[in-house]
Each structure stands twice: as structure tokens, then as C-alpha cells.
CSV table of C-alpha atoms in Angstrom, one decimal:
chain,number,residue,atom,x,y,z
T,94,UNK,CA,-94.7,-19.5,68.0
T,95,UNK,CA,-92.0,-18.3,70.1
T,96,UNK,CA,-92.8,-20.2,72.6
T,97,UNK,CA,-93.0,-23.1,70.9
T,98,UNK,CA,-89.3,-22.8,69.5
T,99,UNK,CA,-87.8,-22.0,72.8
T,100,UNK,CA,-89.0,-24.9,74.6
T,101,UNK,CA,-87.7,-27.1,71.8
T,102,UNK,CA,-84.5,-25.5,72.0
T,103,UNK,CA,-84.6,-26.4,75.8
T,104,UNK,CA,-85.9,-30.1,74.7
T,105,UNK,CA,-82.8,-30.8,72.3
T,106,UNK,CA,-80.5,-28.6,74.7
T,107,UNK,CA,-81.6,-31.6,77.4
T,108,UNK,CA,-81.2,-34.4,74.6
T,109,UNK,CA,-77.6,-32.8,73.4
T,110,UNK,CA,-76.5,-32.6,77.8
T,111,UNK,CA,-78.5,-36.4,78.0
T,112,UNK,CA,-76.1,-37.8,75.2
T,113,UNK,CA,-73.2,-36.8,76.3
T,114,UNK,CA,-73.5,-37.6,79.8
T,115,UNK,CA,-74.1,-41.1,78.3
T,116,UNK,CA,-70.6,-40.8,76.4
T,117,UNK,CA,-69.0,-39.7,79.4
T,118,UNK,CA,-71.1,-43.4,81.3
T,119,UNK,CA,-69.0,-44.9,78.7
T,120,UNK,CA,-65.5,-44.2,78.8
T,121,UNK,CA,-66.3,-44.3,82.2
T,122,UNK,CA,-67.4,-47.9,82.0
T,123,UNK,CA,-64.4,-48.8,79.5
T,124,UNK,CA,-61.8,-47.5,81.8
T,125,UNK,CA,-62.9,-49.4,84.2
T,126,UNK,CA,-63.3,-53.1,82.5
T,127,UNK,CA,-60.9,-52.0,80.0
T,128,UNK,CA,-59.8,-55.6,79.7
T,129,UNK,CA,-63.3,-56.8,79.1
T,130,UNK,CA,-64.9,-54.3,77.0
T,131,UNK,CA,-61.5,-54.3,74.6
T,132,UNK,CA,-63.5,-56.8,72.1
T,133,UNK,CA,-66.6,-54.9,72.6
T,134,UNK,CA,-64.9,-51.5,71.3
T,135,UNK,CA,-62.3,-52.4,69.0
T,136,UNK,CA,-64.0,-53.0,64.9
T,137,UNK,CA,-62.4,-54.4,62.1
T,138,UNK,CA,-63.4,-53.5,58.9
T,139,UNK,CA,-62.1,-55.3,55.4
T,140,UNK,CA,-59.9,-53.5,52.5
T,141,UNK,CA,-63.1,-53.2,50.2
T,142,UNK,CA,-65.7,-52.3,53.3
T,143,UNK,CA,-66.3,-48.7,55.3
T,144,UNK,CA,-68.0,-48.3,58.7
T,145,UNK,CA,-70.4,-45.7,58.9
T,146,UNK,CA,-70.4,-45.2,63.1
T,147,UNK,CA,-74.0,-43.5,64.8
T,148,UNK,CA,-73.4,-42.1,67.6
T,149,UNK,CA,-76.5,-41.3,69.6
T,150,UNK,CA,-78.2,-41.5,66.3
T,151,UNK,CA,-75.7,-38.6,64.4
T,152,UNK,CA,-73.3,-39.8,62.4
T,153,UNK,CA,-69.6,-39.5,63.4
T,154,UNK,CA,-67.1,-36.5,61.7
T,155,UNK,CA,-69.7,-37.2,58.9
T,156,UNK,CA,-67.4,-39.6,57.3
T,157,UNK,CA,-66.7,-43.5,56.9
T,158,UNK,CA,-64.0,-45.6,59.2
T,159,UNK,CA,-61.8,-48.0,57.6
T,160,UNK,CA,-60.3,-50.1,56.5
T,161,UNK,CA,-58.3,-51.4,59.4
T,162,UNK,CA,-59.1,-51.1,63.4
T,163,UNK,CA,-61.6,-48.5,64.1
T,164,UNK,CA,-63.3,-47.9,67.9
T,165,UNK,CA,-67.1,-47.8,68.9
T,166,UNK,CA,-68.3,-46.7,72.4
T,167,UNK,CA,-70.5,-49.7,73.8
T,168,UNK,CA,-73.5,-48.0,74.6
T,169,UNK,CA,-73.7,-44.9,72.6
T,170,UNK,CA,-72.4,-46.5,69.4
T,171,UNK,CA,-73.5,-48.4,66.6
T,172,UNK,CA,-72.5,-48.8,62.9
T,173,UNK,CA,-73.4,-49.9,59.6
T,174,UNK,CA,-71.0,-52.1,57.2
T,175,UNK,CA,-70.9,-51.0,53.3
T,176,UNK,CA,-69.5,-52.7,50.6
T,177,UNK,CA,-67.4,-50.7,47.9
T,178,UNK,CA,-66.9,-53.5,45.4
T,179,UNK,CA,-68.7,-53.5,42.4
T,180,UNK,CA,-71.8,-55.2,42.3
T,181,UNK,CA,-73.7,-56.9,39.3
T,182,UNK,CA,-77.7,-57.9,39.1
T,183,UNK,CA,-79.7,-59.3,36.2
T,184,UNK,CA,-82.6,-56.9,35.0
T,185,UNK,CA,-85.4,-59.5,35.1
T,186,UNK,CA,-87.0,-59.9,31.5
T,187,UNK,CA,-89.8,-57.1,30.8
T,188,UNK,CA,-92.2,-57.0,28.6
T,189,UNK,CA,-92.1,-53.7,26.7
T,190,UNK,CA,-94.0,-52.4,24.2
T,191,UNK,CA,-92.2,-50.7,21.6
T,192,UNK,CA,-92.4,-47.2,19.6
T,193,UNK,CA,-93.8,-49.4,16.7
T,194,UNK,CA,-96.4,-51.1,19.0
T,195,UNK,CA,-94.9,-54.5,18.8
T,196,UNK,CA,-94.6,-56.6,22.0
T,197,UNK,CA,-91.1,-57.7,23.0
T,198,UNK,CA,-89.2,-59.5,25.9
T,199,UNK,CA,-86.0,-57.8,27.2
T,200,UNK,CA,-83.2,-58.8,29.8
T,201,UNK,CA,-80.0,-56.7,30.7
T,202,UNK,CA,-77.3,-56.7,33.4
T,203,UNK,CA,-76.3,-53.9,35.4
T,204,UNK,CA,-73.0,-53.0,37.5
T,205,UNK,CA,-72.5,-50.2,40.0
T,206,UNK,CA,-70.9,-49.6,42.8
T,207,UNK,CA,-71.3,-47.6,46.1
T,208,UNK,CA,-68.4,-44.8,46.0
T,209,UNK,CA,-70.4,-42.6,48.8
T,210,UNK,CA,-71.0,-45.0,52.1
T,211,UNK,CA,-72.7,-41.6,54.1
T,212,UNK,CA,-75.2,-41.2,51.0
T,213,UNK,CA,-76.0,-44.9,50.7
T,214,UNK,CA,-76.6,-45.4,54.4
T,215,UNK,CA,-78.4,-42.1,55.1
T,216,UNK,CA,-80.3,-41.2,52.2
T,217,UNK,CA,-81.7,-44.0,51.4
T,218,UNK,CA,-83.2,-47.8,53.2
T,219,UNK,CA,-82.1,-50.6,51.0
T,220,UNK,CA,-79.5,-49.1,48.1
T,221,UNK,CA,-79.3,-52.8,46.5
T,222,UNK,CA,-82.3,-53.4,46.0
T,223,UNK,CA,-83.5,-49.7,44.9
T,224,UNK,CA,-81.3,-49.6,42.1
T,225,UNK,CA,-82.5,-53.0,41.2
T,226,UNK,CA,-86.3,-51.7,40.9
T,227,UNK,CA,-84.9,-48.2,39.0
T,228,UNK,CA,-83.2,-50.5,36.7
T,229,UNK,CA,-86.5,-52.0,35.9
T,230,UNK,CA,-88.3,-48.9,35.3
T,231,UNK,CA,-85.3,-47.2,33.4
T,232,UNK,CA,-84.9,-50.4,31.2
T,233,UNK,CA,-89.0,-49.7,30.4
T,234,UNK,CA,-88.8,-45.9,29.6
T,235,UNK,CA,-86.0,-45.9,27.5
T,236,UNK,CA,-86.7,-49.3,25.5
T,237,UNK,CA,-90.5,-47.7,25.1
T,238,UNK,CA,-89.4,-44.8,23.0
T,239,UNK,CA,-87.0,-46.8,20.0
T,240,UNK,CA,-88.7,-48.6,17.3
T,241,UNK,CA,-88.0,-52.5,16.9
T,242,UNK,CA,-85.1,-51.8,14.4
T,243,UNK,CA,-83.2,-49.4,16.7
T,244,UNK,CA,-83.9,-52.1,19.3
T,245,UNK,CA,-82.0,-54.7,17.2
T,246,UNK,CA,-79.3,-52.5,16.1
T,247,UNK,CA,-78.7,-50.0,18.2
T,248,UNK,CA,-77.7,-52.1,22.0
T,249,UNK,CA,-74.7,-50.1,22.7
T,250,UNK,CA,-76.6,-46.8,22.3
T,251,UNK,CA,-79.4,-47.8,24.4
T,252,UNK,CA,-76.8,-49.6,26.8
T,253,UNK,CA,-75.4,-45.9,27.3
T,254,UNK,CA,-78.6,-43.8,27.3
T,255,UNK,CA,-79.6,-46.4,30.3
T,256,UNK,CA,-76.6,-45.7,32.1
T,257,UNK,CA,-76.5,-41.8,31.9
T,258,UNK,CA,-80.1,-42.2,33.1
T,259,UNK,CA,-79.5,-44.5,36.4
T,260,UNK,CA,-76.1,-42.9,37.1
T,261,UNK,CA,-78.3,-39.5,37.2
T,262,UNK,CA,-81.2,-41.0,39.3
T,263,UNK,CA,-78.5,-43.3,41.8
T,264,UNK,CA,-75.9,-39.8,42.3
T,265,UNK,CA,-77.8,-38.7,45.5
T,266,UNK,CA,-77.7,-42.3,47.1
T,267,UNK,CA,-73.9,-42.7,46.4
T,268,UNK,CA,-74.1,-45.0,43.7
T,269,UNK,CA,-72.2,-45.2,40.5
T,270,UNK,CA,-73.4,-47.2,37.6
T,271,UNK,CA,-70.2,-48.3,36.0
T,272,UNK,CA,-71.6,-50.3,33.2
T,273,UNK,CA,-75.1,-51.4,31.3
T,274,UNK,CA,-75.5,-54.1,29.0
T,275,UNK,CA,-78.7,-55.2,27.0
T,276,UNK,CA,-78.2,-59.5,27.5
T,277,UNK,CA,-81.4,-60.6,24.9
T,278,UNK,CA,-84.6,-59.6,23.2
T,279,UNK,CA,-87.1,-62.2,22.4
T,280,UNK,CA,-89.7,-61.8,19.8
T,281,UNK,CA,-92.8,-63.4,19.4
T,282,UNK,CA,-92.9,-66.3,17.1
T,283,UNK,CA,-95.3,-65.2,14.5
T,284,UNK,CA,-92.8,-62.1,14.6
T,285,UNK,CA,-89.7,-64.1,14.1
T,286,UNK,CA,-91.5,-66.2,10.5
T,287,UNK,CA,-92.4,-63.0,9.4
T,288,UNK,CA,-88.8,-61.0,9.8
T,289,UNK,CA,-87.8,-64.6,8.2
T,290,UNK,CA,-89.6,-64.1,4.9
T,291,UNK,CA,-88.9,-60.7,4.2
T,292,UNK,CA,-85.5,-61.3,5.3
T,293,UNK,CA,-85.4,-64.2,2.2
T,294,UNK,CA,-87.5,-62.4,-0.3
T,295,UNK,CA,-84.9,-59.5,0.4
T,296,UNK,CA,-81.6,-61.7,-0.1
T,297,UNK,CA,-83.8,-63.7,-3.7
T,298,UNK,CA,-84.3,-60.1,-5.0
T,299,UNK,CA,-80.7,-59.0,-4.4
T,300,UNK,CA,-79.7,-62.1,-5.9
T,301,UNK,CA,-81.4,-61.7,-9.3
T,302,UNK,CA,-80.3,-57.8,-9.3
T,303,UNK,CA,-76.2,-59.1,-9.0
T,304,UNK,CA,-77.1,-61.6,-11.7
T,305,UNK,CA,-78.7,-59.2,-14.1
T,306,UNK,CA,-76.1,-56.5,-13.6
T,307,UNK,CA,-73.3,-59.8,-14.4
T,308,UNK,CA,-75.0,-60.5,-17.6
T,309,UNK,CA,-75.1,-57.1,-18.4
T,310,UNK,CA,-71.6,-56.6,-18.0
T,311,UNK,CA,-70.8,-59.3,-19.9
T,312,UNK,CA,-72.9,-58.6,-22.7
T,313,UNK,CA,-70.4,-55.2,-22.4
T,314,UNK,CA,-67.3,-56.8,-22.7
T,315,UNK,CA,-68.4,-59.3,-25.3
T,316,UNK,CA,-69.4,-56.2,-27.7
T,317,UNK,CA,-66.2,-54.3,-27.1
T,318,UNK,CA,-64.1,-58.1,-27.6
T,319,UNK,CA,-66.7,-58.6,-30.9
T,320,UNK,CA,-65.4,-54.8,-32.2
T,321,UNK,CA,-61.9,-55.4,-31.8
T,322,UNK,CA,-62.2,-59.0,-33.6
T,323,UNK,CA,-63.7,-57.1,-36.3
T,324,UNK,CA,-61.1,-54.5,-36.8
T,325,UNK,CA,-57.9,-56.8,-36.5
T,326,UNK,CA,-59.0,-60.5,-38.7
T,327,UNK,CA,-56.0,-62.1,-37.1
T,328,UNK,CA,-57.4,-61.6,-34.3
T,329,UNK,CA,-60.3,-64.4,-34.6
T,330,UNK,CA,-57.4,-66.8,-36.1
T,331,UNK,CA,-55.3,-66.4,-32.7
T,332,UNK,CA,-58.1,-67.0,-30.5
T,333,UNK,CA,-59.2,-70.0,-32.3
T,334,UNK,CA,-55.8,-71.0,-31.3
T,335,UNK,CA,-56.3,-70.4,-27.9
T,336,UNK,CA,-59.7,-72.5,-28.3
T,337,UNK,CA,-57.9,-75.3,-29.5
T,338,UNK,CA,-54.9,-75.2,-26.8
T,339,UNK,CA,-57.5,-75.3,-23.9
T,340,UNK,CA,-59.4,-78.0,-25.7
T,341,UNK,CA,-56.8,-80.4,-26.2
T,342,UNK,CA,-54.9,-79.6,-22.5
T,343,UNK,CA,-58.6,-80.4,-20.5
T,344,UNK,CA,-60.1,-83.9,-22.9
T,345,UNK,CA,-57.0,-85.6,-24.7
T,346,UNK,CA,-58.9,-87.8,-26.0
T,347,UNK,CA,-60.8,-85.6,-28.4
T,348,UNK,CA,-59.7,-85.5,-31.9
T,349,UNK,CA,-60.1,-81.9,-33.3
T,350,UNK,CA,-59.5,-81.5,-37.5
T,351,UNK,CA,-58.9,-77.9,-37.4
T,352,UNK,CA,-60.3,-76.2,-40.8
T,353,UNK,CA,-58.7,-73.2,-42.2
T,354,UNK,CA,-60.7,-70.2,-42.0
T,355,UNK,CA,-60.2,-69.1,-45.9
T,356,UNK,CA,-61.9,-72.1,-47.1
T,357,UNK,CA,-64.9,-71.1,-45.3
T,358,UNK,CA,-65.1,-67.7,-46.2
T,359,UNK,CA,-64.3,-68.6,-50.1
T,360,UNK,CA,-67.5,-70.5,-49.5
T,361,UNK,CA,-69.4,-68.0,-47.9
T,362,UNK,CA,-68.7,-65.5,-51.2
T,363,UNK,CA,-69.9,-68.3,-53.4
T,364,UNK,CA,-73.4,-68.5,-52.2
């Protein structure tokens, strides 16, 4: 074993003398067709973009160039481009089964952005499209543990639990999920006649409970109207006023022969 780790301590010794006789090859080279290699060696990176620079497959002061003018050596140097804007991608629709075993088809949209450029070139291949697959299988996990009602009703919750959940996962490739949003669920059809009719049965039986409670109150208020005739007579006599006012204001053409209340009741005491 000793062996073994001294003579690949000699091997990467060799590489590390190797490389930088190369860098050494280059600024030779650029000294000496400074004129010509100027475009080679001279980058230009965006406001929104960061160069991460290899050099003999390392990466340079382990930190991004840019933005501005940044230079590469031509034969020991190469360097990746990365994007910092934000970046938005439709979930494709999945077909989830929910807590309550019923079959649904759900879309979102998802927005992050690379604040890392090291982590996101180094630690893993494709970023893009990784988080693109994760949001698929994130969008699955959660959606498969609410029931079809908390699917419905509860988007913004959902929306955050998938975020927490992909900003967790994405952290070690420099990505930040910024935002999550649940875009449409689509039920099945035999699903959506059925929600329909209890939905309507639901709204009819409210219906007939507000009606019964109005009659009931009005059945209230004409008792306690009834009792307060019945203690003050004059009472009666004025609203059969009333009576007559709206009568003759709303059909002018009706001829009313009002008949005095007395007559009646010396009537009523006859029989």
C-alpha cells in the first residue's frame, strides 16, 4: 500500500510539473504572437452570464469570471458559459393518483434560477434539464399524498410545499427555485357529472332550508304584529288605513267603499 501511494504521488507530481510547463508554452506562445492570439485570449461575458474557466481540467481561484473582459490561456484553458437569469419550464401534465384513489391530470410551471455557477457546472451534467425531471417527480410525491378536495382548494399550499421540496433537492447544484405554481387539474368526465349533481342537490337543499327558516320568521313577526293589534283596537283601524293608501296610490282605477269597523262587529254580537 505504500508503495502504491508513493508512486501516485510521483504520477500527479509529473502531471502538476507537465501542466505547468504547458502554461509556461503559453504565455510563451502569447508573448510572442501577442497581436494574433489577442482575440484568442481575451472573453467577453454578458451582465446576466459568469464564466467558469478550467484550467488543465481544475477550475480557476474556484470562482466565476465576469461580467466584462476576462482572459483564457489558449491551450491550457477552457470555460463554460452560465446563465443567472431566471428561468421558467412547464411541468408536463402527470397523471397522479390521488390519496382518495381517484385519477387526475396535473400541470404546473416552475421558476428558478442558478445563483451558484461552480455548483451548477461541477456538480452536476445538464442543470436545466435535471431540475426539469425533479419537478416531475416532486409534482408526483407531493400531489400523491392530498385528497381530491385539498387538491382543489388548497394550490397555494401545495405550490409552497413543492417549492421547499425542489429548493432542498436543487441547493447542492446551485439552483434556487424562486417560485411554483399549480397551472390546471383535469378530472375525468364521469367525475366532473358527478361533482355536478351533488354540487346542485347541495345548492336545492340549501335553498329550501333559507326558505323554511323565512317562513318561519315570518310566521314570528306576524304573531308578535297579531298581539300588539290585539292589545291596542286602534291599531287594526290605522293599518286598514295604510291598506287603503297603498291601494289607491298602486290601481287608481279601483273603487274601494270603505265599511266602518263598528258595523261589523255590532253584527258579529248579534249572531
Amino acid at each position: 500500500t505504500l508503495n502504491f501511494s508513493l508512486s501516485t504521488d510521483k504520477n500527479a507530481r509529473r502531471l502538476e510539473c507537465f501542466g505547468w510547463l504547458l502554461v509556461i508554452i503559453s504565455l510563451l506562445f502569447i508573448t510572442l504572437t501577442f497581436p494574433v492570439t489577442l482575440f484568442m485570449c481575451v472573453k467577453i461575458v454578458k451582465e446576466y452570464e459568469r464564466a467558469v474557466i478550467f484550467r488543465l481540467g481544475r477550475i480557476v481561484d474556484r470562482k466565476p469570471k465576469g461580467p466584462g473582459l476576462f482572459f483564457v490561456l489558449p491551450c491550457t484553458d477552457n470555460f463554460v458559459k452560465v446563465d443567472l437569469r431566471t428561468v421558467s419550464f412547464d411541468i408536463p401534465p402527470q397523471e397522479i393518483l390521488t390519496k382518495d384513489s381517484v385519477t387526475v391530470s396535473v400541470d404546473g410551471v416552475v421558476y428558478f434560477r442558478i445563483h451558484c455557477p461552480i455548483s451548477a457546472v461541477a456538480n452536476v451534467s445538464n442543470a436545466h434539464t435535471s431540475t426539469r425531471l425533479l419537478a416531475q417527480t416532486t409534482l408526483r410525491n407531493v400531489l400523491g399524498t392530498k385528497n381530491l378536495s385539498e387538491l382543489l382548494s388548497d394550490r397555494e399550499g401545495i405550490s409552497v410545499s413543492m417549492q421547499e421540496a425542489l429548493d432542498e433537492a436543487t441547493d447542492s447544484w446551485g439552483i434556487k427555485v424562486e417560485r411554483v405554481e399549480i397551472k390546471d387539474v383535469k378530472l375525468p368526465q364521469q367525475l366532473q357529472r358527478a361533482m355536478a349533481a351533488e354540487a346542485e342537490a347541495s345548492r336545492e337543499a340549501r335553498a329550501k332550508i333559507i326558505a323554511a327558516e323565512g317562513e318561519m320568521n315570518a310566521s314570528r313577526a306576524l304573531k308578535e304584529a297579531a298581539l300588539v293589534i290585539n292589545e291596542a283596537p286602534s291599531a287594526l283601524q290605522l293599518r286598514y288605513l295604510q291598506t287603503l293608501n297603498s291601494i289607491a296610490a298602486e290601481k287608481n282605477s279601483t273603487i274601494i267603499f270603505p265599511l266602518p269597523i263598528d258595523m261589523m262587529q255590532s253584527f258579529m254580537q248579534k249572531k
